CSV table of C-alpha atoms in Angstrom, one decimal:
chain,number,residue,atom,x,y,z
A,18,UNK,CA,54.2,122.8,77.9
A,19,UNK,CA,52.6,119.5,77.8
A,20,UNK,CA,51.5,118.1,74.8
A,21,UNK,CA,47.8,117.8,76.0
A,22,UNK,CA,47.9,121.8,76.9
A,23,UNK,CA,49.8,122.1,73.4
A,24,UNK,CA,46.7,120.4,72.1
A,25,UNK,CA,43.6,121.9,73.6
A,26,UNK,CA,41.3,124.1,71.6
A,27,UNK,CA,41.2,127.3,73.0
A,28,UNK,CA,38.8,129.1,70.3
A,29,UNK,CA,35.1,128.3,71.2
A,30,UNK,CA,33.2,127.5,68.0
A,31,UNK,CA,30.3,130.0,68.2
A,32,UNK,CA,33.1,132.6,69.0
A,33,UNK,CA,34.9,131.4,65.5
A,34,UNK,CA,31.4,132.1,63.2
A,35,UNK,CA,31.1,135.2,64.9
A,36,UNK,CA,34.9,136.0,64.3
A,37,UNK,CA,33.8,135.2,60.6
A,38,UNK,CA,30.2,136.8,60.1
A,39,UNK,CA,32.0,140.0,62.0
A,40,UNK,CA,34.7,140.6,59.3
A,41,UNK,CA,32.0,140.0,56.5
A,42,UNK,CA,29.7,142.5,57.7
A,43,UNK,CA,32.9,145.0,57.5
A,44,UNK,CA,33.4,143.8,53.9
A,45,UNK,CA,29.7,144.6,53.3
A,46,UNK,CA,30.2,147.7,54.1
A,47,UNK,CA,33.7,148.0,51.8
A,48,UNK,CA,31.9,147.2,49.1
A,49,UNK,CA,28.6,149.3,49.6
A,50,UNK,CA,31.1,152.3,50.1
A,51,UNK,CA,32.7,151.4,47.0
A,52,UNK,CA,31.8,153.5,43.7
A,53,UNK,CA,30.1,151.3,41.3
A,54,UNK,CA,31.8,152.9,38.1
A,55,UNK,CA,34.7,151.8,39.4
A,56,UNK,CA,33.8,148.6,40.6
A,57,UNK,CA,35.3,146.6,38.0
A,58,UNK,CA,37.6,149.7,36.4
A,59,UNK,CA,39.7,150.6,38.7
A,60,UNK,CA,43.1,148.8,39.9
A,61,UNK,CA,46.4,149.8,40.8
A,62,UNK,CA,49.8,147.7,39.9
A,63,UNK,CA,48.1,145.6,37.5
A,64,UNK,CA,46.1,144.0,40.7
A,65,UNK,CA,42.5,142.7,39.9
A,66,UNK,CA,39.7,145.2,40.1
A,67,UNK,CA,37.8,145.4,43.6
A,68,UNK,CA,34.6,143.7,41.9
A,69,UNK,CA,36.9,140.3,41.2
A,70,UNK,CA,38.3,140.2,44.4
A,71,UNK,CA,34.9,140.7,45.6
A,72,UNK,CA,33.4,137.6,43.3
A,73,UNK,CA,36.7,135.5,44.8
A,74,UNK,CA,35.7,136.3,48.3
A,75,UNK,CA,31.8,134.3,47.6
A,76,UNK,CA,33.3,131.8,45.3
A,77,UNK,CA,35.6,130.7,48.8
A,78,UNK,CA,33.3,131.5,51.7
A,79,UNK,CA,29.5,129.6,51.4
A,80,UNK,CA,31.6,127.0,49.2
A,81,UNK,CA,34.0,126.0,51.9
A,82,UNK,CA,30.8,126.1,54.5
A,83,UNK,CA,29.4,123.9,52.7
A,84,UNK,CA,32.0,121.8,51.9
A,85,UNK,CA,32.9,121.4,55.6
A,86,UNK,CA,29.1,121.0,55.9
A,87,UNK,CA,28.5,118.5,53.7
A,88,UNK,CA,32.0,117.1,51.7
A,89,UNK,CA,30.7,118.3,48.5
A,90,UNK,CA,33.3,121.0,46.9
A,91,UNK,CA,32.2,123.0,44.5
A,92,UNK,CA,33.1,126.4,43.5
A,93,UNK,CA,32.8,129.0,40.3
A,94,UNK,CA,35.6,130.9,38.8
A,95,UNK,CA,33.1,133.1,37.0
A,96,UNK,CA,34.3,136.6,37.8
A,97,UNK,CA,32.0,138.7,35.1
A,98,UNK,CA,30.9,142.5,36.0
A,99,UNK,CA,27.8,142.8,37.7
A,100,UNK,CA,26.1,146.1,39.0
A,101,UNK,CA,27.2,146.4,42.5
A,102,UNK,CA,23.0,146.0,44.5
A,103,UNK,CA,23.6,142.3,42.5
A,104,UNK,CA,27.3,141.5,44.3
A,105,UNK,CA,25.5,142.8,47.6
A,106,UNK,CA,22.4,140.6,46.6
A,107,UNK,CA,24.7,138.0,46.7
A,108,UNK,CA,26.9,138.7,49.4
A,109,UNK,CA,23.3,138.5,51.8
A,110,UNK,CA,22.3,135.4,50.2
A,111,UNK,CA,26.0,133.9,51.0
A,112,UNK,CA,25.9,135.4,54.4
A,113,UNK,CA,22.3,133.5,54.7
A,114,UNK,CA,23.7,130.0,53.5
A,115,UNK,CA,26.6,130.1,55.6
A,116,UNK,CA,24.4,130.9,58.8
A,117,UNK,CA,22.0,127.7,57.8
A,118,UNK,CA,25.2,125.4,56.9
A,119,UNK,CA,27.1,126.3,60.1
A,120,UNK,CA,23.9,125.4,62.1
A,121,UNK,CA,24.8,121.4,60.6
A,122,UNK,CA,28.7,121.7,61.5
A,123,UNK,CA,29.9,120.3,64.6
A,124,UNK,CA,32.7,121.2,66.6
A,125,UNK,CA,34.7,117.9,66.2
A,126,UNK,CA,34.1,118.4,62.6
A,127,UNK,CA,35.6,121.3,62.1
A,128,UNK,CA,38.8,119.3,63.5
A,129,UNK,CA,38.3,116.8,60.6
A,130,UNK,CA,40.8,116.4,57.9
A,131,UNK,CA,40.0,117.0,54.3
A,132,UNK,CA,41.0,118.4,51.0
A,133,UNK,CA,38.8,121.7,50.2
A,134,UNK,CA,37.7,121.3,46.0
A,135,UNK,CA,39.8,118.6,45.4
A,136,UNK,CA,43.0,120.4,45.5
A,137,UNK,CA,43.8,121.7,49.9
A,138,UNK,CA,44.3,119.8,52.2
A,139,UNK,CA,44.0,120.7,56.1
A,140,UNK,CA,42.3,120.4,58.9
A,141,UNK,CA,38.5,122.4,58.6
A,142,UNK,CA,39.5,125.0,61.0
A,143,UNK,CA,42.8,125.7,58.9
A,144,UNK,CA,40.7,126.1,55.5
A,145,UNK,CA,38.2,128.0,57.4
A,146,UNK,CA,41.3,130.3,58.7
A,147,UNK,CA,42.5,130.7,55.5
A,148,UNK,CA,39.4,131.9,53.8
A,149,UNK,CA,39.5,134.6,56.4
A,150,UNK,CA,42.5,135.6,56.2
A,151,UNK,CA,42.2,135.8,51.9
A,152,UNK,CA,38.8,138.2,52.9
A,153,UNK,CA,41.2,140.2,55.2
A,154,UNK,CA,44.2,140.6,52.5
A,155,UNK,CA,42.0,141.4,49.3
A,156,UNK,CA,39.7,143.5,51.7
A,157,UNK,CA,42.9,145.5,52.6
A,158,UNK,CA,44.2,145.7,49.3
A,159,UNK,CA,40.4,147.6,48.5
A,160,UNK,CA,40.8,150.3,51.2
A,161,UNK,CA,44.0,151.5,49.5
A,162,UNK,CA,41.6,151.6,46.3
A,163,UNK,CA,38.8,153.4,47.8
A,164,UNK,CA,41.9,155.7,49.2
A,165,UNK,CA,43.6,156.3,46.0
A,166,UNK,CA,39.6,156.8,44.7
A,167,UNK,CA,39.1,159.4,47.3
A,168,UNK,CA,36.8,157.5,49.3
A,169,UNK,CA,37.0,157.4,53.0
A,170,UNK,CA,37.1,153.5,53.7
A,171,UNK,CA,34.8,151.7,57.1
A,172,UNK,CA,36.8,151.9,60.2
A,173,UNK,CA,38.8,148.2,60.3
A,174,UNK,CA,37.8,147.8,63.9
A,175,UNK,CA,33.9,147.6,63.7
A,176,UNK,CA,32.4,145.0,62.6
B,8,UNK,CA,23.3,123.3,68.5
B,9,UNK,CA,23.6,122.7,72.2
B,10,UNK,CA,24.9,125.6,74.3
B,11,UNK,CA,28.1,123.3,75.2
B,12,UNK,CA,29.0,122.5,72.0
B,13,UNK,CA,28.4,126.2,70.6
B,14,UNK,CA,30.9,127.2,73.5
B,15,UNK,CA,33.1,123.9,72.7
B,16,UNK,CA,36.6,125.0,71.5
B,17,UNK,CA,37.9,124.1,67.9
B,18,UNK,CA,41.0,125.9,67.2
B,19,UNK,CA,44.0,123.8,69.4
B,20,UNK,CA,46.5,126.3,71.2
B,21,UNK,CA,49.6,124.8,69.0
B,22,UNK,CA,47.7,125.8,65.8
B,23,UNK,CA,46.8,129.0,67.3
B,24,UNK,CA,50.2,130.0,67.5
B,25,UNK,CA,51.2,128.4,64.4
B,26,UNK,CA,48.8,130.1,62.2
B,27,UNK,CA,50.2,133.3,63.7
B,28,UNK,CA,54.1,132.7,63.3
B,29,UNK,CA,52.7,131.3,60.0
B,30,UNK,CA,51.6,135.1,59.0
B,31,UNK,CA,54.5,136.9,60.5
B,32,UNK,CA,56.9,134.8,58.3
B,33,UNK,CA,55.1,136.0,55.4
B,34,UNK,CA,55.3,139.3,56.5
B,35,UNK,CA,59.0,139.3,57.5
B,36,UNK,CA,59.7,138.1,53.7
B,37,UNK,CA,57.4,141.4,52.6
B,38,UNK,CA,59.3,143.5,54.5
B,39,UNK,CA,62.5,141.7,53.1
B,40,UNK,CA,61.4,142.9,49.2
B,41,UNK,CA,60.3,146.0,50.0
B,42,UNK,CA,63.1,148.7,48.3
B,43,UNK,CA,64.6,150.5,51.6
B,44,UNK,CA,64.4,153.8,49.5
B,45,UNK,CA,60.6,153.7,49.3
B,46,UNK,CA,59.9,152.2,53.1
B,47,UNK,CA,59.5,155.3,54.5
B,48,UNK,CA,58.6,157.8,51.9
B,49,UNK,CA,56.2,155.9,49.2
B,50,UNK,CA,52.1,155.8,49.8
B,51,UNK,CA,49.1,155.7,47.7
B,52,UNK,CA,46.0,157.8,48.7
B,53,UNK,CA,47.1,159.7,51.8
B,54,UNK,CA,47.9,156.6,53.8
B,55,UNK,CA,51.1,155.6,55.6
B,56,UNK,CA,54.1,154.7,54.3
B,57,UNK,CA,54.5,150.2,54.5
B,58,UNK,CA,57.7,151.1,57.2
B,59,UNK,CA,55.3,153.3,59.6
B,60,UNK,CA,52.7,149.6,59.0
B,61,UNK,CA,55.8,147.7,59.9
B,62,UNK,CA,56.3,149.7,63.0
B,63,UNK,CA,52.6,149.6,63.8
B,64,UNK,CA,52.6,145.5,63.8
B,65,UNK,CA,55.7,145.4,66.1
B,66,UNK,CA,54.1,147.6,68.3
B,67,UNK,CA,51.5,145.2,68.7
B,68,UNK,CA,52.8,141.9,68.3
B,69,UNK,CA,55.1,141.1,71.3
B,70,UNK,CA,53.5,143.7,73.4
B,71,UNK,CA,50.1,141.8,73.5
B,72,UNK,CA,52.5,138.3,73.2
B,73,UNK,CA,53.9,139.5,76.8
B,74,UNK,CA,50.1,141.6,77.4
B,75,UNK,CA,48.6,138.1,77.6
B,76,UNK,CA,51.6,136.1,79.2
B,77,UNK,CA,52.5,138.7,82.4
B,78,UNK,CA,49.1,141.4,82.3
B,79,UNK,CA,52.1,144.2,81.9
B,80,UNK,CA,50.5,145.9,78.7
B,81,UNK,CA,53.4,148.8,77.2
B,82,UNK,CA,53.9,149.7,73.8
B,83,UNK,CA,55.3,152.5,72.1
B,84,UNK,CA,54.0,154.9,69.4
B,85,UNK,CA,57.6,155.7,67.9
B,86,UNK,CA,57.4,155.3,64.2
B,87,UNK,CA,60.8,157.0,63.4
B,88,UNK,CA,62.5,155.9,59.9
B,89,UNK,CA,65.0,153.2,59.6
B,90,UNK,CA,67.0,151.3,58.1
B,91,UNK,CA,65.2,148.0,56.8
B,92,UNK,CA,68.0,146.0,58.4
B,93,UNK,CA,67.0,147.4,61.7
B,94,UNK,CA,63.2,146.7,61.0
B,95,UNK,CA,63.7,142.9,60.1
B,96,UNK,CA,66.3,142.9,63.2
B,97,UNK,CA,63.5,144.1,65.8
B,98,UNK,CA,61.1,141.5,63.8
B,99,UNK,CA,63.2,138.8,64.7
B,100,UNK,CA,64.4,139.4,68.0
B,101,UNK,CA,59.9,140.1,68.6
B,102,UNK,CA,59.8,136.7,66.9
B,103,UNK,CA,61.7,135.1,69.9
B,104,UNK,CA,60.0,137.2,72.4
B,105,UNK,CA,57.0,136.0,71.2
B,106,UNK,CA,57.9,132.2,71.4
B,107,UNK,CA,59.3,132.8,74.7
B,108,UNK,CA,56.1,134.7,76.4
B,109,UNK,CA,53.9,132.0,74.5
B,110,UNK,CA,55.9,129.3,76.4
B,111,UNK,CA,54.2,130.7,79.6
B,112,UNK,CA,50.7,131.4,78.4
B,113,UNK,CA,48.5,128.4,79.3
B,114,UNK,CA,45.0,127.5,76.8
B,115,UNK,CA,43.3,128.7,79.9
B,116,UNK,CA,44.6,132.3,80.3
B,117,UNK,CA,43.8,132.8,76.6
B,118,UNK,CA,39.9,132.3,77.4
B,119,UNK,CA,40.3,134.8,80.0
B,120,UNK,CA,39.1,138.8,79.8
B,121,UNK,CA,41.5,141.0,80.1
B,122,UNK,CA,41.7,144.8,78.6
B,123,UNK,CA,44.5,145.2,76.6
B,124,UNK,CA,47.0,148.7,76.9
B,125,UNK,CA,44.3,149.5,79.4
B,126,UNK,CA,41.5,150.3,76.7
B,127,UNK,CA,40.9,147.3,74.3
B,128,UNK,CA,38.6,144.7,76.4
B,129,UNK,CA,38.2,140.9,74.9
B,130,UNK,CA,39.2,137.7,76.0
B,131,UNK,CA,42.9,137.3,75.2
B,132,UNK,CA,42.1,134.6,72.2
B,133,UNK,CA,39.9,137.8,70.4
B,134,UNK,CA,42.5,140.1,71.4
B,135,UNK,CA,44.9,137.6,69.5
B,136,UNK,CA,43.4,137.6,66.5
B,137,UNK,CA,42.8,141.7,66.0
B,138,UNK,CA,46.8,141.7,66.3
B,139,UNK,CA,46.9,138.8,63.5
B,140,UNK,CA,44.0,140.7,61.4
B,141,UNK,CA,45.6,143.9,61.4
B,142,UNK,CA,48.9,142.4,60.5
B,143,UNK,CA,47.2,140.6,57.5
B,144,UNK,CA,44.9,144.1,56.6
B,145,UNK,CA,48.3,146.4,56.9
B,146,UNK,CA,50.1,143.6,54.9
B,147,UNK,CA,47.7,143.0,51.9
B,148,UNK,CA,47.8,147.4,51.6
B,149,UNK,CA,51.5,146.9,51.5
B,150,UNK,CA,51.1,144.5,48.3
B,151,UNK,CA,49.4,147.2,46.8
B,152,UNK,CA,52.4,149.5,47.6
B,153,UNK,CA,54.8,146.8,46.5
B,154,UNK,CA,52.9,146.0,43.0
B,155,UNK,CA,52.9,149.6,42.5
B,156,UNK,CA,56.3,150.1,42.4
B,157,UNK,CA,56.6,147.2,40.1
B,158,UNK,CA,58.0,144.6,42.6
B,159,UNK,CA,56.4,141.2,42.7
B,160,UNK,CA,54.9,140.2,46.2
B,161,UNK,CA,56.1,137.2,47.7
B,162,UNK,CA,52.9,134.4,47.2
B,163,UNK,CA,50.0,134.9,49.9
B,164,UNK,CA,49.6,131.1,50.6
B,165,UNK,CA,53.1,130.7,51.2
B,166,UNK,CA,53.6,130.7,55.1
C-alpha cells in the first residue's frame, strides 16, 4: 500500500455525525427504558450507577463539539441525581447543540491537532472516536443493568 | 455546508484500521484476565456468558476483514466452550488475518455497498464500524462480568 492510499480518508464527514447522532438516539432510548428509582441506585461490582455514566456521557459529547468547534474546552464533573425527564431534558438540548456546532466544523478541521480540556491530545477525529466509543462501553455496561433489573434493553442495532 | 464537503472524507484509511486493532488489543487483554473457570459458565441477568461474546467478535471480525477484501462472506455460529488458551490463540492468528486481508483492501472498496453474510447492506466503511461497535458494547458488558467477580478490568483508554 502506498502511503498516499495509507493516508486517504475513507469516512465521509456527514456519514461520521450521523454514525454519532445514530448511537445517541439508541442511548436515548437506554435511558428512557431505564427505571428512574434506580437511576442513581442501582450498580453492580462497585461500578457507577447508570445516571453517572449517563451525566459522563453530556459532560464529553457537546463539550468536545464544541471544543472542536471553537478551541474553548470546558467541561463539568458535576454528577448529582436528577429525576430522569431532566437527564432526557438535557440529553435533547446536548443533541440540539451538537447539531448547531457541527454545522461550524469543517472537514479539514476535524483533521486538526489539539489537546481536548487541556489534558488529550489527538487528532479531532481521534477525540471524536473516542467519545463514541466511551458512549458505546458505559451504554453496554447499562444493558447488563437493565438486564440484571429485569428490563428488556433497545435492540443494539437500531438506531 | 456544501454537499462536497458534507461528503468529504475525514477519518484516513491508516487510522481506520488503527483505531480498530487499537480496540481488539484491549479486548485481547480482557479476555487475558478473565478466570477460565467463569468464561463459559458466569452471566448476569439471563445474558451470555463473556466466552460465547468472545466467540461472537471472532465470528465477525476476520470474516468481514476477508468480507470486505475478497466479497467471500462465511462465518460460523459455533460457540462451543474452550479453553481460554485456545480463544486468545484464534484471536491472534484473526489478528494476522486481519492485517493480511486489510493489506488488499484499497480506501476505495471501503466506500463501496456491499451486503454483508448476504443480509447486512452498508458500504463496507459502516459495515466496519458495527463489527468495532459490537466488539466495544459486548466488551464494556464483559467489564461488568469481570467487576463482578471482583477482578479489576484492564483501563479503557489503554489501547
Amino acid at each position: 500500500m502506498s502511503s498516499a492510499a495509507a493516508a486517504a480518508a475513507v469516512i465521509p464527514f456527514d456519514a461520521l455525525i450521523e454514525h454519532w447522532q445514530g448511537h445517541r438516539r439508541l442511548t436515548r432510548r437506554m435511558i428512557e427504558r431505564y427505571p428512574d428509582e434506580q437511576l442513581w441506585t442501582f450498580a453492580i461490582g462497585g461500578m457507577r450507577p447508570f445516571g453517572q455514566l449517563a451525566l459522563e456521557m453530556l459532560s464529553m459529547a457537546e463539550p468536545t463539539a464544541r471544543g472542536i468547534a471553537t478551541g474553548e474546552w470546558e467541561t463539568t464533573f458535576e454528577r448529582t441525581a436528577m429525576p430522569k425527564a431532566e437527564v432526557l431534558r438535557r440529553w435533547d438540548e446536548s443533541t440540539q447543540r451538537i447539531t448547531e456546532y457541527w454545522a461550524s466544523i469543517t472537514p479539514e478541521r476535524l483533521s486538526e491537532h489539539m489537546v481536548a480540556f487541556g489534558q488529550f491530545p489527538g487528532r479531532a477525529y481521534d477525540l471524536l472516536l473516542y467519545v463514541i466509543d466511551n458512549e458505546i462501553h458505559h451504554r453496554g455496561q447499562g444493558y447488563v443493568y437493565l438486564r440484571a433489573l429485569g428490563v428488556e434493553p433497545p435492540p443494539f442495532w437500531e438506531r
